[in-house]
Amino acid sequence: MVWRVFRFFLFQLGGGLIGYWSLALANPLHGLIIGLLVASALWVAIDLRRVAQLLTWLKEADQSRPLRLHGLWAEVAARASRLLRQQESRALNSERRLQEFLSAIQASPNGVVLLDALGRIEWCNETAADHFGFDPKRDMQQQIGNLVREPVFLAYQAAGDFTHDVQMPGPRSTASRPVRLAVHLHDYGEGRRLLLSRDVTALEQAEAMRRDFVANVSHEIRTPLTVLSGFIETLQTLPLAAAERECYLALMAQQAQRMQTLVNDLLTLSRLEGSPPPRADEWVSLQRLLAQCEQEGRALSTTVAAPGHAWCVVNTGPAELAGSYSELLSAAGNLISNAVRYTPASGLIEVAWRTLPDGQAELSVKDAGPGIAPEHLPRLTERFYRVDRSRSRDTGGTGLGLAIVKHVAQRHGAELRIDSVPGQGSRFAIVFPASRIRAESDALALRPTEARWA
């Protein structure tokens, strides 16, 4: 600044001297004044030109182009450029943070909708668009009440009490595939609102399953308890002959065994759900597993349907399966138990282990029972679901067998497949991935194919 003032005085001095000497003979004083005025005007003109250059440079989108200025204006340009760069850096940082924040909201499993003071949509994430059926581009600045027409939501929005959420069906909800949404409005800013949504379909289904489970367990246990209580009261109050007493005691033992079986199945399900998955380095011999399954199945067969059933056990090749022997035996035992209970006496039951062309393998049980209608197949693995409740209780089933089979299959990375035609029997197969199958060691290898008929 001092140098600029010094230069200004030198400029004035030069102009004054030139004017003084130019009019020295006529009027030196007038020449001095004219010289000073001309020098001042020239100084202002030069400054204005530099200011114009600086303004033009500042207006340009790219300030990276160098500006040829000197002195005070060069310093002003440098400081303005520094401030602009700082401002651009702050704007970029703010934009980056905003994008990171929006990306985080996009990744949220919950829907987020920003509403302005008039209830129009300013922004929403993809989850909210999926929940409410929005088009993120077309529906911007649309009234939320015009797009979400559910009466429950409209009443909630009009009431203005946002201390709680409300539940409503989703726009794609159907009777076969219900969708339930929990929505919650929050006030923020100057009249703006934040709409949050989450899919609670699974939670409601789990709660419904819990209620059904408790009700079914209570019902299943209450029936044999009622029978036991009646027989106990009869034994306590009435004089009975030895034969009658033996008959009543046999029926009581049967009902007690039914409750014991139910409790054992419940404990099995609880253990499967609460324990870590089976190890992949423990190998089970399929030959041993099939032999034990056949032995237990034949024993049950003679008890349930005298004189028993015809059996066919097929093993297409000695192999070992990675998993838990007890769990696999439980799954296979439940499938065989169902086949025995629903196949009429002397009917054929086929138990087979086969390697599939794609490297997978399946353990299947085929019965000669009445078959299952197609509408029942998707629900067979639900706990306590029965196609014919009276027949299931007569045969001694608990309604938990296929649920156990499904859990065991999932824990072994396998899939339960069910094929059935009414009047032609049913086939249940557990398909195991190729990674869990290996050829049995030579020391334990048996004949590659074995079929035994009763």
Short mmCIF file of C-alpha atoms in Angstrom, two decimals:
data_model
loop_
_atom_site.label_atom_id
_atom_site.label_comp_id
_atom_site.label_asym_id
_atom_site.label_seq_id
_atom_site.Cartn_x
_atom_site.Cartn_y
_atom_site.Cartn_z
CA MET A 1 0.00 0.00 0.00
CA VAL A 2 2.85 2.39 0.82
CA TRP A 3 4.50 1.60 -2.50
CA ARG A 4 1.19 2.33 -4.30
CA VAL A 5 0.92 5.74 -2.59
CA PHE A 6 4.56 6.47 -3.45
CA ARG A 7 3.95 5.52 -7.08
CA PHE A 8 0.86 7.74 -7.16
CA PHE A 9 2.89 10.73 -5.97
CA LEU A 10 5.61 9.97 -8.50
CA PHE A 11 2.95 9.80 -11.23
CA GLN A 12 1.52 13.14 -10.07
CA LEU A 13 4.96 14.68 -9.87
CA GLY A 14 5.80 13.55 -13.38
CA GLY A 15 2.52 14.89 -14.77
CA GLY A 16 2.93 18.20 -12.93
CA LEU A 17 6.50 18.68 -14.18
CA ILE A 18 5.53 17.86 -17.75
CA GLY A 19 2.66 20.38 -17.60
CA TYR A 20 4.84 22.98 -15.91
CA TRP A 21 7.60 22.78 -18.53
CA SER A 22 5.11 22.59 -21.39
CA LEU A 23 3.52 25.94 -20.44
CA ALA A 24 6.50 27.51 -18.74
CA LEU A 25 6.58 30.48 -21.10
CA ALA A 26 2.80 31.10 -21.11
CA ASN A 27 1.58 30.27 -17.60
CA PRO A 28 3.64 27.80 -15.60
CA LEU A 29 1.04 27.51 -12.78
CA HIS A 30 -1.74 26.58 -15.20
CA GLY A 31 0.56 24.03 -16.79
CA LEU A 32 1.31 22.51 -13.39
CA ILE A 33 -2.43 22.17 -12.57
CA ILE A 34 -3.26 20.74 -16.00
CA GLY A 35 -0.43 18.24 -15.69
CA LEU A 36 -1.67 17.11 -12.28
CA LEU A 37 -5.24 16.68 -13.56
CA VAL A 38 -4.14 14.74 -16.62
CA ALA A 39 -1.90 12.51 -14.47
CA SER A 40 -4.81 11.87 -12.05
CA ALA A 41 -7.19 11.06 -14.91
CA LEU A 42 -4.65 8.72 -16.47
CA TRP A 43 -4.08 7.00 -13.09
CA VAL A 44 -7.84 6.52 -12.63
CA ALA A 45 -8.21 5.21 -16.20
CA ILE A 46 -5.44 2.68 -15.65
CA ASP A 47 -7.02 1.59 -12.31
CA LEU A 48 -10.46 1.28 -13.92
CA ARG A 49 -8.98 -0.88 -16.66
CA ARG A 50 -7.39 -3.15 -14.08
CA VAL A 51 -10.65 -3.30 -12.08
CA ALA A 52 -12.51 -4.26 -15.29
CA GLN A 53 -9.96 -7.01 -15.94
CA LEU A 54 -10.35 -8.26 -12.35
CA LEU A 55 -14.18 -8.28 -12.57
CA THR A 56 -14.09 -10.11 -15.90
CA TRP A 57 -11.71 -12.69 -14.45
CA LEU A 58 -13.92 -13.17 -11.36
CA LYS A 59 -17.01 -13.66 -13.53
CA GLU A 60 -15.40 -16.43 -15.54
CA ALA A 61 -16.23 -20.01 -14.52
CA ASP A 62 -12.56 -20.99 -14.46
CA GLN A 63 -10.32 -18.86 -12.25
CA SER A 64 -7.34 -21.04 -12.98
CA ARG A 65 -6.37 -18.78 -15.92
CA PRO A 66 -3.57 -16.46 -14.68
CA LEU A 67 -4.38 -12.73 -14.46
CA ARG A 68 -1.58 -10.35 -15.40
CA LEU A 69 -1.90 -7.62 -12.76
CA HIS A 70 0.60 -5.94 -10.52
CA GLY A 71 0.59 -4.24 -7.20
CA LEU A 72 -2.56 -3.82 -5.12
CA TRP A 73 -4.92 -5.32 -7.72
CA ALA A 74 -2.71 -8.39 -8.08
CA GLU A 75 -2.99 -8.92 -4.33
CA VAL A 76 -6.76 -8.37 -4.46
CA ALA A 77 -6.99 -10.93 -7.28
CA ALA A 78 -4.86 -13.44 -5.34
CA ARG A 79 -6.95 -13.08 -2.20
CA ALA A 80 -10.22 -13.27 -4.15
CA SER A 81 -8.96 -16.38 -5.90
CA ARG A 82 -8.01 -17.94 -2.56
CA LEU A 83 -11.45 -17.17 -1.12
CA LEU A 84 -13.15 -18.61 -4.18
CA ARG A 85 -11.11 -21.81 -3.95
CA GLN A 86 -11.96 -22.12 -0.27
CA GLN A 87 -15.61 -21.57 -1.01
CA GLU A 88 -15.56 -24.14 -3.82
CA SER A 89 -13.80 -26.60 -1.51
CA ARG A 90 -16.42 -26.08 1.19
CA ALA A 91 -19.19 -26.49 -1.39
CA LEU A 92 -17.63 -29.70 -2.69
CA ASN A 93 -17.22 -31.02 0.85
CA SER A 94 -20.83 -30.16 1.64
CA GLU A 95 -21.99 -31.82 -1.57
CA ARG A 96 -19.91 -34.91 -0.81
CA ARG A 97 -21.31 -35.12 2.73
CA LEU A 98 -24.82 -34.68 1.37
CA GLN A 99 -24.31 -37.47 -1.16
CA GLU A 100 -22.85 -39.72 1.55
CA PHE A 101 -25.83 -38.95 3.76
CA LEU A 102 -28.27 -39.66 0.93
CA SER A 103 -26.41 -42.88 0.08
CA ALA A 104 -26.70 -43.96 3.70
CA ILE A 105 -30.44 -43.25 3.64
CA GLN A 106 -30.72 -45.15 0.35
CA ALA A 107 -29.08 -48.16 2.00
CA SER A 108 -31.48 -48.02 4.94
CA PRO A 109 -33.95 -50.92 5.18
CA ASN A 110 -36.58 -48.36 6.18
CA GLY A 111 -38.36 -46.01 3.81
CA VAL A 112 -37.65 -42.27 4.12
CA VAL A 113 -39.75 -39.50 2.54
CA LEU A 114 -39.08 -35.76 2.96
CA LEU A 115 -42.21 -33.59 2.80
CA ASP A 116 -42.33 -29.81 2.49
CA ALA A 117 -44.64 -27.53 4.46
CA LEU A 118 -47.47 -28.20 1.98
CA GLY A 119 -47.16 -31.98 2.23
CA ARG A 120 -45.43 -32.39 -1.14
CA ILE A 121 -42.71 -34.97 -1.71
CA GLU A 122 -39.26 -33.37 -1.88
CA TRP A 123 -37.21 -36.57 -1.84
CA CYS A 124 -37.58 -40.27 -1.07
CA ASN A 125 -35.29 -43.28 -1.02
CA GLU A 126 -35.79 -46.43 -3.07
CA THR A 127 -37.17 -48.36 -0.11
CA ALA A 128 -39.96 -45.81 0.36
CA ALA A 129 -40.67 -45.84 -3.38
CA ASP A 130 -41.04 -49.63 -3.18
CA HIS A 131 -43.18 -49.46 -0.02
CA PHE A 132 -45.64 -46.89 -1.39
CA GLY A 133 -45.34 -47.54 -5.14
CA PHE A 134 -43.80 -44.13 -5.89
CA ASP A 135 -41.98 -43.16 -9.08
CA PRO A 136 -38.95 -41.19 -7.72
CA LYS A 137 -38.89 -38.93 -10.80
CA ARG A 138 -42.54 -38.56 -11.74
CA ASP A 139 -43.95 -38.15 -8.25
CA MET A 140 -41.64 -35.43 -6.96
CA GLN A 141 -43.58 -32.37 -5.71
CA GLN A 142 -46.78 -34.43 -5.61
CA GLN A 143 -49.06 -34.29 -2.58
CA ILE A 144 -48.46 -37.33 -0.36
CA GLY A 145 -52.21 -37.57 0.26
CA ASN A 146 -52.83 -37.97 -3.49
CA LEU A 147 -50.46 -40.93 -3.72
CA VAL A 148 -51.13 -42.70 -0.42
CA ARG A 149 -54.88 -43.05 -0.34
CA GLU A 150 -55.17 -45.54 2.53
CA PRO A 151 -57.86 -44.20 4.94
CA VAL A 152 -55.78 -45.15 7.99
CA PHE A 153 -52.89 -42.98 6.80
CA LEU A 154 -55.08 -40.06 5.75
CA ALA A 155 -56.78 -40.02 9.16
CA TYR A 156 -53.39 -40.24 10.88
CA GLN A 157 -52.03 -37.33 8.83
CA ALA A 158 -55.11 -35.20 9.41
CA ALA A 159 -55.16 -35.84 13.18
CA GLY A 160 -51.69 -34.32 13.63
CA ASP A 161 -50.80 -36.63 16.54
CA PHE A 162 -47.48 -38.15 15.50
CA THR A 163 -46.41 -39.56 18.86
CA HIS A 164 -47.04 -43.07 17.54
CA ASP A 165 -46.96 -44.94 14.26
CA VAL A 166 -49.81 -46.60 12.40
CA GLN A 167 -49.98 -49.78 10.37
CA MET A 168 -51.52 -50.07 6.92
CA PRO A 169 -51.51 -52.55 4.03
CA GLY A 170 -48.97 -51.98 1.28
CA PRO A 171 -50.17 -51.04 -2.22
CA ARG A 172 -49.23 -54.49 -3.58
CA SER A 173 -50.78 -56.41 -0.68
CA THR A 174 -52.97 -59.37 -1.67
CA ALA A 175 -54.85 -62.03 0.26
CA SER A 176 -52.27 -64.67 -0.69
CA ARG A 177 -49.26 -62.38 -0.11
CA PRO A 178 -50.16 -59.75 2.49
CA VAL A 179 -47.85 -56.76 3.01
CA ARG A 180 -48.06 -54.67 6.17
CA LEU A 181 -46.33 -51.29 6.60
CA ALA A 182 -45.69 -49.30 9.77
CA VAL A 183 -45.54 -45.56 8.98
CA HIS A 184 -44.52 -42.72 11.29
CA LEU A 185 -44.55 -38.97 10.65
CA HIS A 186 -42.10 -36.58 12.37
CA ASP A 187 -42.14 -32.76 12.32
CA TYR A 188 -38.88 -30.98 11.56
CA GLY A 189 -37.68 -27.64 10.23
CA GLU A 190 -40.24 -24.98 9.37
CA GLY A 191 -43.40 -27.00 8.85
CA ARG A 192 -41.64 -29.87 7.09
CA ARG A 193 -42.30 -33.52 7.91
CA LEU A 194 -40.27 -36.70 7.76
CA LEU A 195 -42.20 -39.87 6.81
CA LEU A 196 -40.61 -43.16 7.88
CA SER A 197 -41.89 -46.55 6.79
CA ARG A 198 -40.86 -50.12 7.52
CA ASP A 199 -42.12 -53.49 6.36
CA VAL A 200 -43.53 -55.36 9.38
CA THR A 201 -45.02 -58.24 7.41
CA ALA A 202 -42.47 -60.74 8.73
CA LEU A 203 -42.94 -59.50 12.29
CA GLU A 204 -46.72 -59.84 12.07
CA GLN A 205 -46.39 -63.29 10.53
CA ALA A 206 -43.97 -64.32 13.27
CA GLU A 207 -46.38 -63.02 15.90
CA ALA A 208 -49.25 -64.87 14.26
CA MET A 209 -47.15 -68.04 14.12
CA ARG A 210 -46.29 -67.61 17.80
CA ARG A 211 -49.96 -67.27 18.71
CA ASP A 212 -50.89 -70.25 16.57
CA PHE A 213 -48.01 -72.26 18.02
CA VAL A 214 -49.07 -71.60 21.62
CA ALA A 215 -52.71 -72.34 20.77
CA ASN A 216 -51.82 -75.56 18.95
CA VAL A 217 -49.48 -76.80 21.68
CA SER A 218 -52.12 -76.07 24.29
CA HIS A 219 -54.73 -77.91 22.26
CA GLU A 220 -52.50 -80.89 21.54
CA ILE A 221 -51.57 -81.30 25.20
CA ARG A 222 -55.07 -80.59 26.53
CA THR A 223 -56.65 -83.48 24.59
CA PRO A 224 -54.55 -86.30 26.10
CA LEU A 225 -54.65 -84.61 29.50
CA THR A 226 -58.45 -84.60 29.36
CA VAL A 227 -58.43 -88.31 28.53
CA LEU A 228 -55.96 -89.05 31.32
CA SER A 229 -57.94 -87.03 33.84
CA GLY A 230 -61.14 -88.84 32.90
CA PHE A 231 -59.57 -92.27 33.27
CA ILE A 232 -57.89 -91.35 36.54
CA GLU A 233 -61.22 -90.11 37.93
CA THR A 234 -62.87 -93.31 36.77
CA LEU A 235 -60.22 -95.47 38.44
CA GLN A 236 -60.52 -93.47 41.65
CA THR A 237 -64.30 -93.49 41.94
CA LEU A 238 -65.57 -96.69 40.34
CA PRO A 239 -64.85 -100.33 41.23
CA LEU A 240 -63.54 -101.91 38.02
CA ALA A 241 -62.80 -105.43 36.99
CA ALA A 242 -59.21 -106.35 36.27
CA ALA A 243 -59.81 -106.44 32.52
CA GLU A 244 -61.40 -102.99 32.50
CA ARG A 245 -58.61 -101.59 34.62
CA GLU A 246 -56.01 -103.00 32.25
CA CYS A 247 -57.84 -101.49 29.29
CA TYR A 248 -58.03 -98.06 30.93
CA LEU A 249 -54.38 -98.21 31.95
CA ALA A 250 -53.40 -99.13 28.39
CA LEU A 251 -55.33 -96.12 27.04
CA MET A 252 -53.72 -93.88 29.65
CA ALA A 253 -50.28 -95.14 28.67
CA GLN A 254 -51.11 -94.42 25.03
CA GLN A 255 -52.09 -90.83 25.80
CA ALA A 256 -49.02 -90.35 28.02
CA GLN A 257 -46.84 -91.63 25.16
CA ARG A 258 -48.57 -89.19 22.82
CA MET A 259 -47.68 -86.28 25.12
CA GLN A 260 -44.14 -87.59 25.48
CA THR A 261 -43.75 -87.73 21.70
CA LEU A 262 -45.07 -84.18 21.37
CA VAL A 263 -42.66 -82.88 24.03
CA ASN A 264 -39.75 -84.71 22.38
CA ASP A 265 -40.58 -83.16 19.00
CA LEU A 266 -40.82 -79.69 20.55
CA LEU A 267 -37.44 -80.19 22.23
CA THR A 268 -35.98 -81.37 18.93
CA LEU A 269 -37.21 -78.24 17.15
CA SER A 270 -35.89 -76.03 19.94
CA ARG A 271 -32.50 -77.72 19.77
CA LEU A 272 -32.33 -77.37 15.99
CA GLU A 273 -33.18 -73.66 16.12
CA GLY A 274 -30.81 -72.84 18.97
CA SER A 275 -27.71 -74.87 18.12
CA PRO A 276 -24.91 -74.06 15.64
CA PRO A 277 -25.12 -75.68 12.19
CA PRO A 278 -23.60 -79.15 11.80
CA ARG A 279 -19.92 -79.34 11.01
CA ALA A 280 -18.86 -80.03 7.44
CA ASP A 281 -15.96 -82.32 8.46
CA GLU A 282 -18.10 -84.99 10.15
CA TRP A 283 -19.10 -87.71 7.70
CA VAL A 284 -22.11 -90.00 7.99
CA SER A 285 -22.26 -93.40 6.26
CA LEU A 286 -25.43 -93.58 4.17
CA GLN A 287 -25.33 -97.38 4.32
CA ARG A 288 -25.51 -97.29 8.11
CA LEU A 289 -28.19 -94.58 8.08
CA LEU A 290 -30.43 -96.46 5.64
CA ALA A 291 -30.03 -99.72 7.58
CA GLN A 292 -31.15 -98.10 10.83
CA CYS A 293 -34.03 -96.30 9.13
CA GLU A 294 -35.24 -99.58 7.63
CA GLN A 295 -34.99 -101.35 10.99
CA GLU A 296 -36.99 -98.69 12.81
CA GLY A 297 -39.50 -98.43 9.97
CA ARG A 298 -40.17 -102.19 9.94
CA ALA A 299 -40.68 -102.17 13.71
CA LEU A 300 -43.18 -99.31 13.46
CA SER A 301 -44.85 -100.93 10.46
CA THR A 302 -45.81 -104.08 12.34
CA THR A 303 -47.21 -101.98 15.18
CA VAL A 304 -49.30 -99.55 13.10
CA ALA A 305 -50.54 -101.75 10.25
CA ALA A 306 -50.44 -105.49 10.83
CA PRO A 307 -49.08 -107.54 9.14
CA GLY A 308 -46.87 -104.68 7.97
CA HIS A 309 -45.77 -103.18 4.64
CA ALA A 310 -43.67 -104.13 1.65
CA TRP A 311 -40.28 -102.41 1.76
CA CYS A 312 -37.79 -101.45 -0.93
CA VAL A 313 -34.50 -99.88 0.16
CA VAL A 314 -32.26 -98.65 -2.68
CA ASN A 315 -28.71 -97.36 -2.44
CA THR A 316 -27.19 -96.47 -5.81
CA GLY A 317 -23.70 -96.23 -4.45
CA PRO A 318 -21.77 -96.26 -1.18
CA ALA A 319 -21.32 -92.67 -0.09
CA GLU A 320 -20.85 -90.45 2.92
CA LEU A 321 -22.68 -87.26 3.76
CA ALA A 322 -21.24 -84.35 5.74
CA GLY A 323 -23.47 -83.55 8.68
CA SER A 324 -24.95 -84.69 11.96
CA TYR A 325 -25.93 -88.36 12.15
CA SER A 326 -28.58 -87.76 14.82
CA GLU A 327 -30.23 -84.94 12.85
CA LEU A 328 -30.21 -86.86 9.57
CA LEU A 329 -31.62 -89.93 11.33
CA SER A 330 -34.35 -87.77 12.87
CA ALA A 331 -35.29 -86.29 9.47
CA ALA A 332 -35.29 -89.65 7.69
CA GLY A 333 -37.14 -91.25 10.62
CA ASN A 334 -39.92 -88.66 10.45
CA LEU A 335 -40.35 -89.19 6.70
CA ILE A 336 -40.47 -92.96 7.15
CA SER A 337 -42.86 -92.63 10.11
CA ASN A 338 -45.26 -90.58 7.99
CA ALA A 339 -45.02 -93.11 5.17
CA VAL A 340 -45.81 -95.97 7.55
CA ARG A 341 -48.78 -94.19 9.13
CA TYR A 342 -50.42 -93.23 5.84
CA THR A 343 -49.68 -96.34 3.75
CA PRO A 344 -52.30 -99.08 4.05
CA ALA A 345 -51.28 -102.54 5.23
CA SER A 346 -49.16 -104.48 2.72
CA GLY A 347 -48.61 -101.28 0.73
CA LEU A 348 -45.16 -100.49 -0.71
CA ILE A 349 -42.78 -98.03 0.98
CA GLU A 350 -39.61 -97.13 -0.94
CA VAL A 351 -36.55 -95.57 0.74
CA ALA A 352 -33.80 -94.56 -1.68
CA TRP A 353 -30.45 -92.77 -1.84
CA ARG A 354 -29.64 -91.60 -5.36
CA THR A 355 -26.94 -89.48 -6.97
CA LEU A 356 -28.38 -86.90 -9.37
CA PRO A 357 -26.83 -85.99 -12.76
CA ASP A 358 -25.72 -82.54 -11.54
CA GLY A 359 -23.65 -84.04 -8.70
CA GLN A 360 -26.26 -83.53 -6.00
CA ALA A 361 -27.85 -86.45 -4.18
CA GLU A 362 -31.25 -87.10 -2.66
CA LEU A 363 -32.64 -89.16 0.16
CA SER A 364 -36.24 -89.98 -0.72
CA VAL A 365 -39.17 -91.75 0.89
CA LYS A 366 -42.14 -92.78 -1.27
CA ASP A 367 -45.39 -94.12 0.16
CA ALA A 368 -48.57 -95.63 -1.24
CA GLY A 369 -50.91 -93.47 0.81
CA PRO A 370 -53.94 -91.42 -0.21
CA GLY A 371 -51.84 -88.55 -1.57
CA ILE A 372 -52.11 -84.84 -0.88
CA ALA A 373 -54.11 -82.21 -2.74
CA PRO A 374 -52.00 -79.45 -4.41
CA GLU A 375 -53.41 -76.64 -2.23
CA HIS A 376 -51.99 -78.29 0.90
CA LEU A 377 -48.42 -78.82 -0.36
CA PRO A 378 -47.04 -75.30 0.36
CA ARG A 379 -48.12 -75.50 4.02
CA LEU A 380 -47.09 -79.04 4.89
CA THR A 381 -43.92 -77.94 6.70
CA GLU A 382 -45.79 -75.51 8.97
CA ARG A 383 -45.91 -76.60 12.58
CA PHE A 384 -49.07 -78.49 13.51
CA TYR A 385 -50.48 -78.16 10.00
CA ARG A 386 -52.53 -81.21 9.10
CA VAL A 387 -54.40 -82.06 5.93
CA ASP A 388 -56.84 -84.25 7.87
CA ARG A 389 -56.74 -83.52 11.61
CA SER A 390 -58.86 -86.45 12.71
CA ARG A 391 -56.83 -88.95 10.68
CA SER A 392 -53.52 -87.47 11.93
CA ARG A 393 -54.54 -87.88 15.56
CA ASP A 394 -55.76 -91.42 14.90
CA THR A 395 -52.36 -92.34 13.48
CA GLY A 396 -50.51 -90.74 16.39
CA GLY A 397 -48.84 -87.84 14.54
CA THR A 398 -47.89 -84.61 16.30
CA GLY A 399 -47.90 -82.30 13.27
CA LEU A 400 -44.23 -81.41 13.83
CA GLY A 401 -42.46 -84.09 11.78
CA LEU A 402 -42.14 -82.22 8.49
CA ALA A 403 -41.17 -79.01 10.32
CA ILE A 404 -38.27 -80.97 11.84
CA VAL A 405 -37.34 -82.38 8.41
CA LYS A 406 -37.33 -78.88 6.89
CA HIS A 407 -35.08 -77.51 9.66
CA VAL A 408 -32.62 -80.41 9.32
CA ALA A 409 -32.51 -79.92 5.53
CA GLN A 410 -31.83 -76.19 5.86
CA ARG A 411 -29.08 -76.78 8.42
CA HIS A 412 -27.36 -79.12 5.94
CA GLY A 413 -27.72 -76.74 3.00
CA ALA A 414 -30.32 -79.06 1.47
CA GLU A 415 -33.83 -78.63 0.07
CA LEU A 416 -37.00 -80.54 0.89
CA ARG A 417 -39.05 -81.41 -2.19
CA ILE A 418 -42.59 -82.80 -2.01
CA ASP A 419 -44.43 -84.46 -4.91
CA SER A 420 -47.88 -85.91 -4.43
CA VAL A 421 -50.92 -86.85 -6.47
CA PRO A 422 -54.23 -87.63 -4.74
CA GLY A 423 -54.87 -91.34 -4.89
CA GLN A 424 -51.31 -92.16 -6.03
CA GLY A 425 -49.22 -91.63 -2.91
CA SER A 426 -46.55 -89.06 -2.02
CA ARG A 427 -42.80 -88.71 -2.43
CA PHE A 428 -40.63 -86.67 -0.04
CA ALA A 429 -37.00 -86.02 -1.02
CA ILE A 430 -34.16 -84.19 0.73
CA VAL A 431 -31.74 -82.95 -1.97
CA PHE A 432 -28.19 -82.39 -0.68
CA PRO A 433 -25.56 -80.23 -2.42
CA ALA A 434 -22.62 -81.93 -4.09
CA SER A 435 -20.19 -80.26 -1.66
CA ARG A 436 -21.56 -82.41 1.18
CA ILE A 437 -21.19 -85.75 -0.59
CA ARG A 438 -18.15 -87.96 -1.07
CA ALA A 439 -17.47 -91.56 -1.98
CA GLU A 440 -17.22 -93.87 1.01
CA SER A 441 -13.75 -95.15 1.95
CA ASP A 442 -12.72 -98.55 0.59
CA ALA A 443 -12.60 -100.02 4.08
CA LEU A 444 -16.29 -99.29 4.62
CA ALA A 445 -17.52 -99.64 1.03
CA LEU A 446 -20.37 -102.08 0.47
CA ARG A 447 -22.15 -103.29 -2.61
CA PRO A 448 -23.01 -100.42 -4.99
CA THR A 449 -26.65 -101.44 -5.33
CA GLU A 450 -28.86 -103.12 -2.78
CA ALA A 451 -32.62 -103.69 -2.87
CA ARG A 452 -34.55 -105.76 -0.36
CA TRP A 453 -38.18 -106.71 -0.57
CA ALA A 454 -40.35 -107.85 2.30
#
